[in-house]
Short mmCIF file of C-alpha atoms in Angstrom, two decimals:
data_model
loop_
_atom_site.label_atom_id
_atom_site.label_comp_id
_atom_site.label_asym_id
_atom_site.label_seq_id
_atom_site.Cartn_x
_atom_site.Cartn_y
_atom_site.Cartn_z
CA UNK A 5 73.46 211.08 263.78
CA UNK A 6 72.78 210.07 267.33
CA UNK A 7 71.19 212.96 269.27
CA UNK A 8 71.14 213.30 273.03
CA UNK A 9 67.76 211.55 273.18
CA UNK A 10 69.03 208.61 271.09
CA UNK A 11 67.33 209.67 267.81
CA UNK A 12 69.14 210.13 264.46
CA UNK A 13 69.24 212.84 261.80
CA UNK A 14 68.15 211.65 258.36
CA UNK A 15 68.77 213.28 255.01
CA UNK A 16 71.95 215.15 255.88
CA UNK A 17 74.80 214.66 253.45
CA UNK A 18 78.48 215.26 254.11
CA UNK A 19 81.50 215.43 251.88
CA UNK A 20 84.31 213.86 253.88
CA UNK A 21 87.88 214.50 252.82
CA UNK A 22 90.28 212.34 254.77
CA UNK A 23 93.95 213.22 254.69
CA UNK A 24 97.02 212.76 256.86
CA UNK A 25 98.12 215.78 258.92
CA UNK A 26 101.69 216.98 258.71
CA UNK A 27 103.85 214.73 260.92
CA UNK A 28 107.70 214.33 261.13
CA UNK A 29 108.99 211.46 258.89
CA UNK A 30 112.01 210.45 256.94
CA UNK A 31 110.95 208.53 253.87
CA UNK A 32 110.37 210.43 250.60
CA UNK A 33 106.77 210.14 249.07
CA UNK A 34 104.92 209.70 252.35
CA UNK A 35 102.01 211.92 251.27
CA UNK A 36 100.73 208.83 249.43
CA UNK A 37 99.28 207.69 252.77
CA UNK A 38 96.51 210.32 252.36
CA UNK A 39 93.23 209.00 251.00
CA UNK A 40 89.90 210.54 250.06
CA UNK A 41 86.47 209.11 250.53
CA UNK A 42 82.88 210.37 250.57
CA UNK A 43 80.15 209.25 252.91
CA UNK A 44 76.52 210.29 253.37
CA UNK A 45 75.41 210.96 256.91
CA UNK A 46 71.98 209.31 256.61
CA UNK A 47 70.13 206.88 258.79
CA UNK A 48 70.81 204.11 256.25
CA UNK A 49 67.13 203.28 255.90
CA UNK A 50 65.51 205.92 253.68
CA UNK A 51 65.89 205.42 249.93
CA UNK A 52 64.10 208.62 248.97
CA UNK A 53 66.03 211.09 246.84
CA UNK A 54 64.37 213.93 248.71
CA UNK A 55 65.91 214.84 252.09
CA UNK A 56 63.72 214.13 255.08
CA UNK A 57 62.63 216.83 257.50
CA UNK A 58 64.65 217.39 260.65
CA UNK A 59 62.53 217.06 263.77
CA UNK A 60 62.83 219.28 266.78
CA UNK A 61 64.41 216.52 268.82
CA UNK A 62 67.01 215.84 266.18
CA UNK A 63 67.91 219.52 265.92
CA UNK A 64 68.97 219.37 269.54
CA UNK A 65 71.87 217.01 268.72
CA UNK A 66 75.26 218.67 269.32
CA UNK A 67 78.38 219.03 267.20
CA UNK A 68 79.99 216.39 269.40
CA UNK A 69 77.24 213.92 268.47
CA UNK A 70 77.82 214.74 264.82
CA UNK A 71 81.48 213.78 265.21
CA UNK A 72 80.44 210.46 266.72
CA UNK A 73 78.25 209.78 263.68
CA UNK A 74 81.12 210.65 261.34
CA UNK A 75 83.28 208.22 263.29
CA UNK A 76 80.85 205.35 262.65
CA UNK A 77 80.83 206.09 258.90
CA UNK A 78 84.50 206.86 258.21
CA UNK A 79 86.55 205.42 261.06
CA UNK A 80 87.93 208.87 261.93
CA UNK A 81 88.19 209.23 265.73
CA UNK A 82 86.30 212.34 266.93
CA UNK A 83 89.48 213.77 268.47
CA UNK A 84 91.18 213.63 265.04
CA UNK A 85 88.36 215.32 263.10
CA UNK A 86 88.15 218.93 261.99
CA UNK A 87 84.51 219.52 261.07
CA UNK A 88 83.61 222.65 259.12
CA UNK A 89 80.19 224.12 258.40
CA UNK A 90 80.33 227.86 257.80
CA UNK A 91 83.52 227.81 259.83
CA UNK A 92 84.81 225.39 262.44
CA UNK A 93 81.91 223.43 263.91
CA UNK A 94 81.50 223.99 267.68
CA UNK A 95 81.03 220.75 269.62
CA UNK A 96 78.92 222.18 272.42
CA UNK A 97 76.21 223.78 270.28
CA UNK A 98 73.14 222.08 268.89
CA UNK A 99 72.35 221.72 265.20
CA UNK A 100 69.57 224.29 265.66
CA UNK A 101 72.04 226.82 267.06
CA UNK A 102 74.57 226.11 264.32
CA UNK A 103 71.73 226.47 261.78
CA UNK A 104 72.41 223.18 260.03
CA UNK A 105 69.69 222.96 257.40
CA UNK A 106 68.11 219.92 255.79
CA UNK A 107 70.45 218.55 253.06
CA UNK A 108 73.44 220.61 254.25
CA UNK A 109 76.95 219.57 253.26
CA UNK A 110 79.69 219.38 255.86
CA UNK A 111 83.46 219.19 255.29
CA UNK A 112 85.51 216.88 257.52
CA UNK A 113 89.31 216.71 257.53
CA UNK A 114 91.16 214.15 259.62
CA UNK A 115 93.17 210.94 259.83
CA UNK A 116 92.65 207.48 261.20
CA UNK A 117 95.17 206.07 263.66
CA UNK A 118 96.36 203.61 261.00
CA UNK A 119 96.99 206.43 258.53
CA UNK A 120 99.19 208.31 260.99
CA UNK A 121 101.12 205.22 262.02
CA UNK A 122 101.62 204.21 258.38
CA UNK A 123 103.45 207.43 257.52
CA UNK A 124 105.36 207.68 260.78
CA UNK A 125 106.58 204.11 261.17
CA UNK A 126 110.11 204.05 262.63
CA UNK A 127 112.89 202.45 260.57
CA UNK A 128 113.28 199.79 263.26
CA UNK A 129 109.70 198.57 262.70
CA UNK A 130 110.21 198.45 258.93
CA UNK A 131 113.40 196.47 259.39
CA UNK A 132 111.68 193.95 261.68
CA UNK A 133 108.84 193.47 259.21
CA UNK A 134 111.25 192.96 256.33
CA UNK A 135 113.29 190.48 258.33
CA UNK A 136 110.18 188.49 259.29
CA UNK A 137 109.12 188.34 255.66
CA UNK A 138 112.55 187.16 254.59
CA UNK A 139 112.43 184.28 257.06
CA UNK A 140 109.40 182.89 255.22
CA UNK A 141 111.24 182.74 251.90
CA UNK A 142 113.92 180.41 250.61
CA UNK A 143 117.49 181.59 251.13
CA UNK A 144 118.23 184.56 248.93
CA UNK A 145 121.36 183.01 247.47
CA UNK A 146 119.27 180.15 246.01
CA UNK A 147 116.90 182.44 244.16
CA UNK A 148 117.33 182.57 240.41
CA UNK A 149 117.97 186.31 240.19
CA UNK A 150 120.92 185.98 242.57
CA UNK A 151 122.26 182.66 241.31
CA UNK A 152 123.08 184.13 237.90
CA UNK A 153 125.50 186.51 239.63
CA UNK A 154 126.85 184.17 242.31
CA UNK A 155 127.52 181.40 239.79
CA UNK A 156 130.17 183.63 238.25
CA UNK A 157 132.23 182.99 241.36
CA UNK A 158 134.32 185.44 243.33
CA UNK A 159 135.64 188.48 241.49
CA UNK A 160 139.37 188.25 240.88
CA UNK A 161 139.99 191.44 242.86
CA UNK A 162 137.64 190.60 245.75
CA UNK A 163 138.77 192.05 249.08
CA UNK A 164 140.08 189.57 251.69
CA UNK A 165 137.55 188.44 254.28
CA UNK A 166 138.02 187.62 257.95
CA UNK A 167 135.37 185.14 259.10
CA UNK A 168 134.01 185.80 262.59
CA UNK A 169 135.59 189.26 262.80
CA UNK A 170 133.93 192.67 263.01
CA UNK A 171 135.84 195.70 261.80
CA UNK A 172 135.19 199.37 261.28
CA UNK A 173 134.73 200.68 257.78
CA UNK A 174 138.05 201.16 256.02
CA UNK A 175 139.13 204.62 254.95
CA UNK A 176 139.26 203.43 251.34
CA UNK A 177 136.25 202.36 249.21
CA UNK A 178 135.04 198.76 249.45
CA UNK A 179 135.73 197.30 246.01
CA UNK A 180 135.99 193.96 244.15
CA UNK A 181 132.22 193.29 244.32
CA UNK A 182 129.43 192.67 241.79
CA UNK A 183 126.02 194.32 241.38
CA UNK A 184 122.90 192.48 240.19
CA UNK A 185 123.88 192.85 236.52
CA UNK A 186 127.27 191.26 237.20
CA UNK A 187 129.17 194.51 236.81
CA UNK A 188 131.91 195.63 239.17
CA UNK A 189 130.78 197.94 241.97
CA UNK A 190 132.46 199.81 244.82
CA UNK A 191 131.02 201.40 247.95
CA UNK A 192 132.36 204.66 249.36
CA UNK A 193 131.01 205.95 252.69
CA UNK A 194 131.17 209.75 252.84
CA UNK A 195 130.42 210.21 256.52
CA UNK A 196 131.06 213.95 256.50
CA UNK A 197 128.37 214.33 253.80
CA UNK A 198 126.08 211.58 255.19
CA UNK A 199 126.15 209.90 251.79
CA UNK A 200 126.77 206.46 250.32
CA UNK A 201 128.44 206.55 246.92
CA UNK A 202 127.72 203.51 244.75
CA UNK A 203 130.23 203.50 241.93
CA UNK A 204 130.33 201.47 238.71
CA UNK A 205 132.36 201.79 235.55
CA UNK A 206 129.64 203.96 234.02
CA UNK A 207 128.72 206.29 236.87
CA UNK A 208 128.66 207.05 240.59
CA UNK A 209 125.36 207.47 242.43
CA UNK A 210 125.48 209.68 245.53
CA UNK A 211 122.72 208.54 247.89
CA UNK A 212 121.79 210.29 251.19
CA UNK A 213 121.99 207.67 253.92
CA UNK A 214 118.80 208.99 255.47
CA UNK A 215 116.89 208.00 252.33
CA UNK A 216 117.92 204.31 252.57
CA UNK A 217 114.98 202.47 254.13
CA UNK A 218 116.67 199.23 255.05
CA UNK A 219 119.75 197.05 254.57
CA UNK A 220 119.29 193.32 253.88
CA UNK A 221 122.20 190.90 254.18
CA UNK A 222 122.73 187.15 253.93
CA UNK A 223 125.87 184.96 253.96
CA UNK A 224 126.63 183.30 250.63
CA UNK A 225 126.22 179.52 250.93
CA UNK A 226 129.54 177.77 250.72
CA UNK A 227 131.33 181.11 251.19
CA UNK A 228 129.98 182.29 254.54
CA UNK A 229 132.89 184.71 254.96
CA UNK A 230 131.21 186.83 252.26
CA UNK A 231 127.71 188.32 252.14
CA UNK A 232 125.22 189.49 249.56
CA UNK A 233 123.72 192.83 250.58
CA UNK A 234 120.84 195.02 249.42
CA UNK A 235 120.26 198.72 250.05
CA UNK A 236 116.55 199.55 249.88
CA UNK A 237 116.44 202.93 248.16
CA UNK A 238 112.63 203.25 247.99
CA UNK A 239 109.45 202.03 249.70
CA UNK A 240 109.37 198.54 248.12
CA UNK A 241 111.71 195.62 247.48
CA UNK A 242 111.78 196.57 243.80
CA UNK A 243 114.06 199.47 244.77
CA UNK A 244 116.74 197.26 246.33
CA UNK A 245 120.28 197.72 245.03
CA UNK A 246 122.14 194.40 245.37
CA UNK A 247 125.86 194.03 246.01
CA UNK A 248 127.61 190.63 246.12
CA UNK A 249 130.79 189.39 247.80
CA UNK A 250 130.88 191.88 250.67
CA UNK A 251 133.57 190.80 253.20
CA UNK A 252 131.83 189.62 256.36
CA UNK A 253 133.95 191.71 258.74
CA UNK A 254 132.43 194.92 257.34
CA UNK A 255 128.76 193.87 257.25
CA UNK A 256 127.80 195.15 260.73
CA UNK A 257 129.71 198.39 260.25
CA UNK A 258 127.90 199.03 256.95
CA UNK A 259 124.47 198.40 258.48
CA UNK A 260 125.18 200.53 261.54
CA UNK A 261 126.49 203.41 259.45
CA UNK A 262 123.68 203.43 256.90
CA UNK A 263 120.85 202.93 259.42
CA UNK A 264 122.06 205.64 261.76
CA UNK A 265 124.30 204.03 264.37
CA UNK A 266 127.34 206.20 263.81
CA UNK A 267 130.85 204.98 264.41
CA UNK A 268 133.29 207.22 266.21
CA UNK A 269 136.90 207.04 265.14
#
């Protein structure tokens, strides 16, 4: 710990618990951004198991200096630390006044800037990152997992497409499409309930639109008037629900509706 005279405190240990404070966010499961680590506030030179004595000069170091030392060890900015030693640690008092003893343990709660940004990243940033990653890959419609569905050809009851057109969502469900297993699927947009209903022969899943992290689309090669589309239902690509043969005129309306750009009728 750097004191006011430039000296350091040796032999003081601290248990540092680092966790993300409560911040507004939309994605479910964001508490996973919290992490715990322990660090010893020592001078990094002594290897003795016995704590060293605290000199008079070192005892004159303040709580603010202690926060600076914690910053060097954990990456927690001083302004984002809550330091506790027999209560909340005052920054303007010296270690002598606080009665920090040799070998004392101090609790620190706080977050790094990266932790806070990670759990509060806007949807727009996530979408840009996903799009950039997609540009590095081969076209989706050429990938094996999608080819096995696309090679079946258009469903017999596929909805008509209008290339180059943009239309509002119809009042009836979008039907005549396949999911990744090759089964028939329909999409129903319940705007009054803020839900997307994904229906198959077996069941209908009712998904809150606010829980959908991203929408990925790509024209189908050779049939550019139709798209393949994925709804990301969780934090990773493994949670994507794929739908094939979406008429191109509805693609923008679907993305705008799901990602929060409401249409007014």
